[in-house]
Amino acid sequence: MRNLDEKTITQAVLARNAETADRRLHQIMTGLVQHLHSFAREVQLTEQEWEKGIEFLTAVGQICSPVRQEFILLSDTLGLSTLVTAQNHRKPDGCTEATVFGPFHVANSPQYELGSDLSNGLPGTRWFVQGKVRNMKGEVIPHAQIEVWQADDDGFYDVQKPNLDAYQGRGVITSDNEGRFHFRTIVPEPYPIPHDGPVGKMLEALNRHPWRPAHLHFMITAEGYERLVTHVFREGGEYLDSDAVFGVRSSLIAEWVEHPAGATPDGENSADPFFTLDFDFVLNAIER
């Protein structure tokens, strides 16, 4: 294959890739090459712009670390994460919708008993969260594993804090025999995604803000059901219509109810106002 030009290069690359025995890899690479080449032709990409693009992707990789995944931020802010989530988690009406995973999940989070304080010492307004896990038939799902993680009231996740010797604002609980769960934590606030790196510069150049509305992350697994990765957002909160990562779904917005000082759901008394959230999750059964 010699003397290739702008009209013949695409088919030459596709032919070179055709020898792979992995049919799915062949399908993905064929689509990737075709769309990349079409993109370059459509915008008449210059050499200087191509170089800038390489520099940008290099910078995205260089800033990644065990506690910061800039490529996930890039995928999120381009809407790719939401697209992939939506097309891989189509659910019947009535099931809890999935949304983006985000870059701040941590594997092997600590296990807690029901009713525990998952904030683990975070300062902030007390929040009592409860609900049920059930299926489309209304049947409760006992012993579902419920993983929770959140930002604090300054908008930071624990993994963003240097020298922290214990997890805060995250943990794993298990629903009881009736599918019920409850725990304590603090009310999270809206926060900007990390924007001191290349993704932040991209957003600035596009005149976009980096903010996410206040939310609580959930990942729920139970035998016989599809894993659910989702958020619960605060009704009336800021940025619901301009989430930097396009993660908001109307069905995931709930009222975070404020209460005056006094008796709390766990039978204690609070000297300060506190909040409650009651939210049920409906899982989609795996077809057998």
PDB file of N, CA and C in Angstrom, residues 24 37 73 98 102 108 110 119 127 137 147 151 155 159 165 173 189 192 203 242:
ATOM      1  N   ARG A  24     -15.414  -8.689  17.393  1.00  0.00           N
ATOM      2  CA  ARG A  24     -15.916  -7.488  18.058  1.00  0.00           C
ATOM      3  C   ARG A  24     -14.870  -6.379  17.985  1.00  0.00           C
ATOM      4  N   HIS A  37     -11.695   9.430  10.728  1.00  0.00           N
ATOM      5  CA  HIS A  37     -11.305   9.971   9.426  1.00  0.00           C
ATOM      6  C   HIS A  37     -12.379  10.907   8.883  1.00  0.00           C
ATOM      7  N   LEU A  73     -13.555  11.909  33.656  1.00  0.00           N
ATOM      8  CA  LEU A  73     -14.086  13.273  33.610  1.00  0.00           C
ATOM      9  C   LEU A  73     -14.300  13.726  32.175  1.00  0.00           C
ATOM     10  N   ALA A  98     -30.617   4.220  35.731  1.00  0.00           N
ATOM     11  CA  ALA A  98     -29.182   4.295  35.977  1.00  0.00           C
ATOM     12  C   ALA A  98     -28.661   5.655  35.530  1.00  0.00           C
ATOM     13  N   GLY A 102     -19.232   8.032  37.615  1.00  0.00           N
ATOM     14  CA  GLY A 102     -18.394   9.068  38.224  1.00  0.00           C
ATOM     15  C   GLY A 102     -16.995   8.561  38.534  1.00  0.00           C
ATOM     16  N   ASN A 108     -13.904  -1.824  47.650  1.00  0.00           N
ATOM     17  CA  ASN A 108     -13.671  -2.311  49.018  1.00  0.00           C
ATOM     18  C   ASN A 108     -13.912  -1.240  50.079  1.00  0.00           C
ATOM     19  N   PRO A 110     -15.708   0.422  53.360  1.00  0.00           N
ATOM     20  CA  PRO A 110     -15.997  -0.253  54.631  1.00  0.00           C
ATOM     21  C   PRO A 110     -17.445  -0.717  54.732  1.00  0.00           C
ATOM     22  N   SER A 119     -21.012   8.949  57.340  1.00  0.00           N
ATOM     23  CA  SER A 119     -20.150  10.125  57.186  1.00  0.00           C
ATOM     24  C   SER A 119     -18.842   9.947  57.939  1.00  0.00           C
ATOM     25  N   TRP A 127     -28.274  13.956  58.256  1.00  0.00           N
ATOM     26  CA  TRP A 127     -29.195  13.487  57.220  1.00  0.00           C
ATOM     27  C   TRP A 127     -29.512  12.027  57.489  1.00  0.00           C
ATOM     28  N   LYS A 137     -42.449  -6.280  40.483  1.00  0.00           N
ATOM     29  CA  LYS A 137     -43.709  -6.821  40.981  1.00  0.00           C
ATOM     30  C   LYS A 137     -44.087  -6.246  42.341  1.00  0.00           C
ATOM     31  N   GLU A 147     -24.107   0.091  48.149  1.00  0.00           N
ATOM     32  CA  GLU A 147     -22.884   0.872  48.320  1.00  0.00           C
ATOM     33  C   GLU A 147     -23.217   2.350  48.118  1.00  0.00           C
ATOM     34  N   ALA A 151     -20.040  13.458  48.322  1.00  0.00           N
ATOM     35  CA  ALA A 151     -19.165  14.580  48.667  1.00  0.00           C
ATOM     36  C   ALA A 151     -19.578  15.134  50.030  1.00  0.00           C
ATOM     37  N   GLY A 155     -18.084  20.097  49.161  1.00  0.00           N
ATOM     38  CA  GLY A 155     -18.023  19.635  47.783  1.00  0.00           C
ATOM     39  C   GLY A 155     -16.841  18.743  47.458  1.00  0.00           C
ATOM     40  N   VAL A 159     -11.418  10.930  48.961  1.00  0.00           N
ATOM     41  CA  VAL A 159     -10.188  10.604  48.236  1.00  0.00           C
ATOM     42  C   VAL A 159      -9.498  11.837  47.660  1.00  0.00           C
ATOM     43  N   ASP A 165      -6.704   9.251  56.813  1.00  0.00           N
ATOM     44  CA  ASP A 165      -6.367   7.878  57.213  1.00  0.00           C
ATOM     45  C   ASP A 165      -7.587   6.978  57.355  1.00  0.00           C
ATOM     46  N   ILE A 173     -23.801  -1.129  53.019  1.00  0.00           N
ATOM     47  CA  ILE A 173     -24.777  -1.700  53.947  1.00  0.00           C
ATOM     48  C   ILE A 173     -25.577  -2.766  53.205  1.00  0.00           C
ATOM     49  N   GLU A 189     -23.429  18.936  49.280  1.00  0.00           N
ATOM     50  CA  GLU A 189     -23.706  20.177  48.567  1.00  0.00           C
ATOM     51  C   GLU A 189     -23.278  20.042  47.097  1.00  0.00           C
ATOM     52  N   PRO A 192     -18.024  21.470  42.127  1.00  0.00           N
ATOM     53  CA  PRO A 192     -17.442  21.436  40.789  1.00  0.00           C
ATOM     54  C   PRO A 192     -16.608  20.176  40.607  1.00  0.00           C
ATOM     55  N   LEU A 203     -13.474  22.941  29.401  1.00  0.00           N
ATOM     56  CA  LEU A 203     -14.757  23.532  29.768  1.00  0.00           C
ATOM     57  C   LEU A 203     -14.695  25.056  29.720  1.00  0.00           C
ATOM     58  N   SER A 242     -28.241  21.881  34.348  1.00  0.00           N
ATOM     59  CA  SER A 242     -26.971  22.165  33.662  1.00  0.00           C
ATOM     60  C   SER A 242     -25.826  21.349  34.264  1.00  0.00           C
TER      61      SER A 242
END
